[in-house]
Amino acid sequence: MSIPGETAPARTLRSRTLRLGVNIDHVATIRNARGGRHPDPVRAAHQAASAGANGITAHLREDRRHISDADIARLKSELTLPLNLEMAATEEMLGIALRHTPHASCLVPEKREERTTEGGLDVVRGKDHLRRYVEALKSAGIRVSLFIEPDAAAIDASATLGADIVELHTGAYCERALEGDAAGTARELARIGRGAAAAAAAGLEVHAGHGLTLNTVGAIARIPEIVELNIGHFLIGEAIFIGLDSAIRRMRMLIDEARGARD
Ligand code: PXP
């Protein structure tokens, strides 16, 4: 399927399949609201796999407000899909990553008081701190991703640090879309498009995520350089109404349609 207005080079660049990483953190949020074991995020990960997810993402936060250490151990031992461990750049988290060796680690900024990861990593000012984490993870054979704003300086600094991947923060784009701010949505989308092109040109693999919904995913999926999306909160929320399997299948279908993988 071609996208109206799309240039031939863009069509050539776009790999037809776009990987979907399902973030299961908020299954654990619901479990933890009562304590105990239900609902089990590892069961959700298995269901995500059968619904068409290509990977599972989990954020082990310093305050363990959702995913626990035991969840990470079970995900690593039970899952056949690649595990993407989101983590702050701290000694404690590095030790855990080196113990479990996930397929990838995505370094994210983390503040205790925030409700979710509110912005990208400050790679420019933080590069001396981040260097040791990037190197230690890569030496253990773990692919390293940096969660950044789609800005040229952050992309250059990520490439200089030797990251394998940048995950571009889609939160501002999704917020403008939710507010019905068409000009703001277009501006943020263009910023992500420019960032994706610059990151790919710098040799980085390009992922994107945060706040994506059925309404906002298509435009991001059409950006040719992006090869993976990580989506959580919307899918788990939607699962309340239509079930996790259906929520993931709908997301997968929109991604594939936008990508032209369902002609
Ligand atoms: N990518 C990263 C790096 C994140 O920190 C998060 C949120 O944990 C997501 C993707 C998924 O965001 P959401 O839950 O809003 O879909």
PDB file of N, CA and C in Angstrom, residues 169-211:
ATOM      1  N   HIS A 169      10.449   9.516  22.041  1.00  0.00           N
ATOM      2  CA  HIS A 169       9.310   9.757  22.941  1.00  0.00           C
ATOM      3  C   HIS A 169       8.157  10.349  22.132  1.00  0.00           C
ATOM      4  N   THR A 170       7.027   9.642  22.110  1.00  0.00           N
ATOM      5  CA  THR A 170       5.874  10.120  21.338  1.00  0.00           C
ATOM      6  C   THR A 170       4.840  10.815  22.230  1.00  0.00           C
ATOM      7  N   GLY A 171       5.194  11.063  23.496  1.00  0.00           N
ATOM      8  CA  GLY A 171       4.223  11.610  24.454  1.00  0.00           C
ATOM      9  C   GLY A 171       3.668  12.966  24.051  1.00  0.00           C
ATOM     10  N   ALA A 172       4.509  13.884  23.600  1.00  0.00           N
ATOM     11  CA  ALA A 172       4.033  15.239  23.266  1.00  0.00           C
ATOM     12  C   ALA A 172       3.085  15.172  22.070  1.00  0.00           C
ATOM     13  N   TYR A 173       3.426  14.344  21.086  1.00  0.00           N
ATOM     14  CA  TYR A 173       2.545  14.161  19.910  1.00  0.00           C
ATOM     15  C   TYR A 173       1.173  13.640  20.357  1.00  0.00           C
ATOM     16  N   CYS A 174       1.181  12.631  21.232  1.00  0.00           N
ATOM     17  CA  CYS A 174      -0.100  12.038  21.669  1.00  0.00           C
ATOM     18  C   CYS A 174      -0.914  13.032  22.493  1.00  0.00           C
ATOM     19  N   GLU A 175      -0.235  13.836  23.304  1.00  0.00           N
ATOM     20  CA  GLU A 175      -0.972  14.833  24.107  1.00  0.00           C
ATOM     21  C   GLU A 175      -1.633  15.875  23.212  1.00  0.00           C
ATOM     22  N   ARG A 176      -0.889  16.386  22.212  1.00  0.00           N
ATOM     23  CA  ARG A 176      -1.483  17.383  21.308  1.00  0.00           C
ATOM     24  C   ARG A 176      -2.680  16.760  20.588  1.00  0.00           C
ATOM     25  N   ALA A 177      -2.555  15.484  20.192  1.00  0.00           N
ATOM     26  CA  ALA A 177      -3.662  14.820  19.487  1.00  0.00           C
ATOM     27  C   ALA A 177      -4.881  14.692  20.406  1.00  0.00           C
ATOM     28  N   LEU A 178      -4.640  14.345  21.667  1.00  0.00           N
ATOM     29  CA  LEU A 178      -5.749  14.212  22.642  1.00  0.00           C
ATOM     30  C   LEU A 178      -6.454  15.540  22.869  1.00  0.00           C
ATOM     31  N   GLU A 179      -5.674  16.619  22.846  1.00  0.00           N
ATOM     32  CA  GLU A 179      -6.253  17.952  23.050  1.00  0.00           C
ATOM     33  C   GLU A 179      -6.995  18.453  21.813  1.00  0.00           C
ATOM     34  N   GLY A 180      -6.879  17.740  20.706  1.00  0.00           N
ATOM     35  CA  GLY A 180      -7.510  18.174  19.458  1.00  0.00           C
ATOM     36  C   GLY A 180      -6.768  19.346  18.826  1.00  0.00           C
ATOM     37  N   ASP A 181      -5.503  19.485  19.149  1.00  0.00           N
ATOM     38  CA  ASP A 181      -4.676  20.579  18.624  1.00  0.00           C
ATOM     39  C   ASP A 181      -4.022  20.088  17.320  1.00  0.00           C
ATOM     40  N   ALA A 182      -4.696  20.364  16.186  1.00  0.00           N
ATOM     41  CA  ALA A 182      -4.232  19.805  14.911  1.00  0.00           C
ATOM     42  C   ALA A 182      -2.849  20.332  14.531  1.00  0.00           C
ATOM     43  N   ALA A 183      -2.639  21.646  14.728  1.00  0.00           N
ATOM     44  CA  ALA A 183      -1.337  22.216  14.345  1.00  0.00           C
ATOM     45  C   ALA A 183      -0.230  21.642  15.234  1.00  0.00           C
ATOM     46  N   GLY A 184      -0.515  21.549  16.528  1.00  0.00           N
ATOM     47  CA  GLY A 184       0.478  20.995  17.461  1.00  0.00           C
ATOM     48  C   GLY A 184       0.771  19.535  17.155  1.00  0.00           C
ATOM     49  N   THR A 185      -0.267  18.785  16.808  1.00  0.00           N
ATOM     50  CA  THR A 185      -0.085  17.360  16.478  1.00  0.00           C
ATOM     51  C   THR A 185       0.817  17.231  15.245  1.00  0.00           C
ATOM     52  N   ALA A 186       0.536  18.059  14.231  1.00  0.00           N
ATOM     53  CA  ALA A 186       1.335  17.993  12.994  1.00  0.00           C
ATOM     54  C   ALA A 186       2.783  18.392  13.284  1.00  0.00           C
ATOM     55  N   ARG A 187       2.946  19.407  14.149  1.00  0.00           N
ATOM     56  CA  ARG A 187       4.303  19.864  14.478  1.00  0.00           C
ATOM     57  C   ARG A 187       5.087  18.752  15.187  1.00  0.00           C
ATOM     58  N   GLU A 188       4.441  18.097  16.161  1.00  0.00           N
ATOM     59  CA  GLU A 188       5.136  17.036  16.910  1.00  0.00           C
ATOM     60  C   GLU A 188       5.420  15.828  16.026  1.00  0.00           C
ATOM     61  N   LEU A 189       4.489  15.538  15.137  1.00  0.00           N
ATOM     62  CA  LEU A 189       4.679  14.410  14.228  1.00  0.00           C
ATOM     63  C   LEU A 189       5.867  14.674  13.299  1.00  0.00           C
ATOM     64  N   ALA A 190       5.954  15.905  12.806  1.00  0.00           N
ATOM     65  CA  ALA A 190       7.069  16.256  11.917  1.00  0.00           C
ATOM     66  C   ALA A 190       8.391  16.161  12.686  1.00  0.00           C
ATOM     67  N   ARG A 191       8.357  16.564  13.965  1.00  0.00           N
ATOM     68  CA  ARG A 191       9.578  16.492  14.793  1.00  0.00           C
ATOM     69  C   ARG A 191      10.027  15.030  14.935  1.00  0.00           C
ATOM     70  N   ILE A 192       9.067  14.137  15.141  1.00  0.00           N
ATOM     71  CA  ILE A 192       9.408  12.710  15.271  1.00  0.00           C
ATOM     72  C   ILE A 192       9.936  12.171  13.930  1.00  0.00           C
ATOM     73  N   GLY A 193       9.312  12.603  12.836  1.00  0.00           N
ATOM     74  CA  GLY A 193       9.764  12.160  11.512  1.00  0.00           C
ATOM     75  C   GLY A 193      11.197  12.600  11.239  1.00  0.00           C
ATOM     76  N   ARG A 194      11.491  13.862  11.569  1.00  0.00           N
ATOM     77  CA  ARG A 194      12.868  14.359  11.357  1.00  0.00           C
ATOM     78  C   ARG A 194      13.843  13.608  12.262  1.00  0.00           C
ATOM     79  N   GLY A 195      13.429  13.377  13.490  1.00  0.00           N
ATOM     80  CA  GLY A 195      14.291  12.664  14.442  1.00  0.00           C
ATOM     81  C   GLY A 195      14.575  11.251  13.973  1.00  0.00           C
ATOM     82  N   ALA A 196      13.537  10.585  13.464  1.00  0.00           N
ATOM     83  CA  ALA A 196      13.716   9.195  13.009  1.00  0.00           C
ATOM     84  C   ALA A 196      14.698   9.150  11.843  1.00  0.00           C
ATOM     85  N   ALA A 197      14.567  10.109  10.913  1.00  0.00           N
ATOM     86  CA  ALA A 197      15.478  10.128   9.756  1.00  0.00           C
ATOM     87  C   ALA A 197      16.911  10.399  10.209  1.00  0.00           C
ATOM     88  N   ALA A 198      17.072  11.346  11.133  1.00  0.00           N
ATOM     89  CA  ALA A 198      18.429  11.689  11.608  1.00  0.00           C
ATOM     90  C   ALA A 198      19.042  10.512  12.363  1.00  0.00           C
ATOM     91  N   ALA A 199      18.236   9.840  13.177  1.00  0.00           N
ATOM     92  CA  ALA A 199      18.768   8.715  13.969  1.00  0.00           C
ATOM     93  C   ALA A 199      19.188   7.576  13.049  1.00  0.00           C
ATOM     94  N   ALA A 200      18.356   7.277  12.053  1.00  0.00           N
ATOM     95  CA  ALA A 200      18.706   6.195  11.122  1.00  0.00           C
ATOM     96  C   ALA A 200      19.972   6.561  10.347  1.00  0.00           C
ATOM     97  N   ALA A 201      20.083   7.841   9.956  1.00  0.00           N
ATOM     98  CA  ALA A 201      21.275   8.276   9.213  1.00  0.00           C
ATOM     99  C   ALA A 201      22.526   8.168  10.090  1.00  0.00           C
ATOM    100  N   ALA A 202      22.349   8.293  11.396  1.00  0.00           N
ATOM    101  CA  ALA A 202      23.491   8.170  12.323  1.00  0.00           C
ATOM    102  C   ALA A 202      23.787   6.706  12.656  1.00  0.00           C
ATOM    103  N   GLY A 203      23.053   5.789  12.041  1.00  0.00           N
ATOM    104  CA  GLY A 203      23.318   4.362  12.238  1.00  0.00           C
ATOM    105  C   GLY A 203      22.591   3.748  13.425  1.00  0.00           C
ATOM    106  N   LEU A 204      21.625   4.485  13.973  1.00  0.00           N
ATOM    107  CA  LEU A 204      20.885   3.968  15.135  1.00  0.00           C
ATOM    108  C   LEU A 204      19.613   3.257  14.679  1.00  0.00           C
ATOM    109  N   GLU A 205      19.262   2.177  15.371  1.00  0.00           N
ATOM    110  CA  GLU A 205      17.950   1.572  15.137  1.00  0.00           C
ATOM    111  C   GLU A 205      16.915   2.472  15.812  1.00  0.00           C
ATOM    112  N   VAL A 206      15.763   2.653  15.168  1.00  0.00           N
ATOM    113  CA  VAL A 206      14.804   3.629  15.685  1.00  0.00           C
ATOM    114  C   VAL A 206      13.523   2.950  16.180  1.00  0.00           C
ATOM    115  N   HIS A 207      13.228   3.190  17.458  1.00  0.00           N
ATOM    116  CA  HIS A 207      11.969   2.737  18.064  1.00  0.00           C
ATOM    117  C   HIS A 207      11.185   3.986  18.478  1.00  0.00           C
ATOM    118  N   ALA A 208       9.923   3.767  18.842  1.00  0.00           N
ATOM    119  CA  ALA A 208       9.129   4.903  19.327  1.00  0.00           C
ATOM    120  C   ALA A 208       8.090   4.395  20.298  1.00  0.00           C
ATOM    121  N   GLY A 209       7.655   5.268  21.187  1.00  0.00           N
ATOM    122  CA  GLY A 209       6.593   4.880  22.110  1.00  0.00           C
ATOM    123  C   GLY A 209       6.308   5.931  23.147  1.00  0.00           C
ATOM    124  N   HIS A 210       5.221   5.740  23.811  1.00  0.00           N
ATOM    125  CA  HIS A 210       4.667   6.495  24.935  1.00  0.00           C
ATOM    126  C   HIS A 210       3.362   7.169  24.538  1.00  0.00           C
ATOM    127  N   GLY A 211       2.305   6.734  25.196  1.00  0.00           N
ATOM    128  CA  GLY A 211       1.000   7.353  25.031  1.00  0.00           C
ATOM    129  C   GLY A 211       0.263   6.954  23.763  1.00  0.00           C
TER     130      GLY A 211
END
